[in-house]
mmCIF file of C-alpha atoms in Angstrom:
data_model
loop_
_atom_site.group_PDB
_atom_site.id
_atom_site.type_symbol
_atom_site.label_atom_id
_atom_site.label_comp_id
_atom_site.label_asym_id
_atom_site.label_seq_id
_atom_site.Cartn_x
_atom_site.Cartn_y
_atom_site.Cartn_z
ATOM 1 C CA MET N 1 51.405 63.634 27.573
ATOM 2 C CA THR N 2 54.820 62.235 26.854
ATOM 3 C CA GLU N 3 55.921 61.099 23.428
ATOM 4 C CA LYS N 4 55.952 57.481 24.646
ATOM 5 C CA GLN N 5 52.234 57.734 25.466
ATOM 6 C CA GLN N 6 51.343 59.147 22.025
ATOM 7 C CA ARG N 7 51.104 55.927 20.082
ATOM 8 C CA LYS N 8 49.598 55.761 16.631
ATOM 9 C CA GLY N 9 45.902 54.912 16.892
ATOM 10 C CA ASP N 10 45.440 56.166 20.468
ATOM 11 C CA LEU N 11 42.298 58.199 21.122
ATOM 12 C CA VAL N 12 43.264 61.520 22.700
ATOM 13 C CA LEU N 13 41.821 64.931 23.499
ATOM 14 C CA ASP N 14 43.421 68.094 22.165
ATOM 15 C CA THR N 15 42.671 70.336 25.147
ATOM 16 C CA GLN N 16 43.464 73.488 23.156
ATOM 17 C CA SER N 17 40.683 72.864 20.623
ATOM 18 C CA ASN N 18 38.610 70.546 22.858
ATOM 19 C CA LYS N 19 38.478 67.977 20.018
ATOM 20 C CA LEU N 20 38.871 64.217 20.187
ATOM 21 C CA GLY N 21 41.111 62.569 17.655
ATOM 22 C CA TYR N 22 43.196 59.521 16.837
ATOM 23 C CA VAL N 23 46.963 59.891 16.847
ATOM 24 C CA MET N 24 48.198 59.474 13.279
ATOM 25 C CA GLY N 25 51.839 60.320 13.863
ATOM 26 C CA GLN N 26 54.211 63.120 14.679
ATOM 27 C CA GLU N 27 55.396 65.839 12.312
ATOM 28 C CA GLY N 28 58.113 68.056 13.696
ATOM 29 C CA PRO N 29 57.077 69.325 17.115
ATOM 30 C CA TYR N 30 53.390 68.473 16.570
ATOM 31 C CA VAL N 31 51.200 65.423 17.021
ATOM 32 C CA GLN N 32 48.942 64.806 14.028
ATOM 33 C CA LEU N 33 45.372 63.948 14.976
ATOM 34 C CA ARG N 34 42.435 62.764 12.851
ATOM 35 C CA PRO N 35 38.849 63.505 13.939
ATOM 36 C CA VAL N 36 36.857 60.511 15.201
ATOM 37 C CA THR N 37 34.367 61.026 12.374
ATOM 38 C CA GLY N 38 37.150 61.018 9.778
ATOM 39 C CA GLY N 39 38.368 63.909 7.721
ATOM 40 C CA ARG N 40 41.352 66.173 7.633
ATOM 41 C CA GLU N 41 44.088 65.773 10.226
ATOM 42 C CA TRP N 42 45.210 68.661 12.372
ATOM 43 C CA ASP N 43 48.428 69.441 14.211
ATOM 44 C CA ALA N 44 48.286 69.611 17.993
ATOM 45 C CA ASP N 45 50.827 70.750 20.538
ATOM 46 C CA PRO N 46 51.839 67.621 22.518
ATOM 47 C CA ALA N 47 51.704 69.690 25.714
ATOM 48 C CA HIS N 48 47.939 70.046 25.147
ATOM 49 C CA VAL N 49 47.194 66.414 24.254
ATOM 50 C CA ARG N 50 46.049 63.845 26.800
ATOM 51 C CA ALA N 51 44.529 60.370 26.747
ATOM 52 C CA ALA N 52 40.754 60.286 26.363
ATOM 53 C CA THR N 53 38.706 59.446 29.459
ATOM 54 C CA SER N 54 36.100 56.667 29.485
ATOM 55 C CA ASP N 55 33.308 59.214 28.950
ATOM 56 C CA GLU N 56 35.197 60.783 26.052
ATOM 57 C CA ARG N 57 35.724 57.335 24.505
ATOM 58 C CA ARG N 58 31.978 56.697 24.715
ATOM 59 C CA ARG N 59 31.276 60.096 23.150
ATOM 60 C CA ALA N 60 33.741 59.328 20.345
ATOM 61 C CA MET N 61 32.020 56.004 19.619
ATOM 62 C CA GLU N 62 28.628 57.747 19.512
ATOM 63 C CA GLU N 63 29.920 60.471 17.168
ATOM 64 C CA ARG N 64 31.554 57.930 14.867
ATOM 65 C CA THR N 65 28.467 55.692 14.788
ATOM 66 C CA ARG N 66 26.233 58.675 14.022
ATOM 67 C CA ALA N 67 28.543 59.785 11.186
ATOM 68 C CA LEU N 68 28.717 56.274 9.703
ATOM 69 C CA ASN N 69 24.942 55.851 9.890
ATOM 70 C CA THR N 70 24.401 59.210 8.205
ATOM 71 C CA ALA N 71 26.855 58.335 5.461
ATOM 72 C CA SER N 72 25.305 54.912 4.857
ATOM 73 C CA SER N 73 21.797 56.371 4.578
ATOM 74 C CA GLY N 74 22.912 59.032 2.124
ATOM 75 C CA GLY N 75 22.404 61.725 4.746
ATOM 76 C CA ILE N 76 18.619 61.262 4.732
ATOM 77 C CA PHE N 77 18.339 60.998 8.501
ATOM 78 C CA GLY N 78 21.315 63.221 9.424
#
């Protein structure tokens, strides 16, 4: 993925870790990604980052919804 394609807020897949994340910025040679469910950012090699597919976008929405529902119920149903 080229730097031009790595815009802040884009949903991408880090193919090295097989994790979906939102682009938060760039620090040195790395792209900083935040998990779709929130939490700590991680650094990814831009050579191993690509745009999420439609199926991966759906999966990300499901994961995020599940995490938000669990948080709002106090973890009772999680």
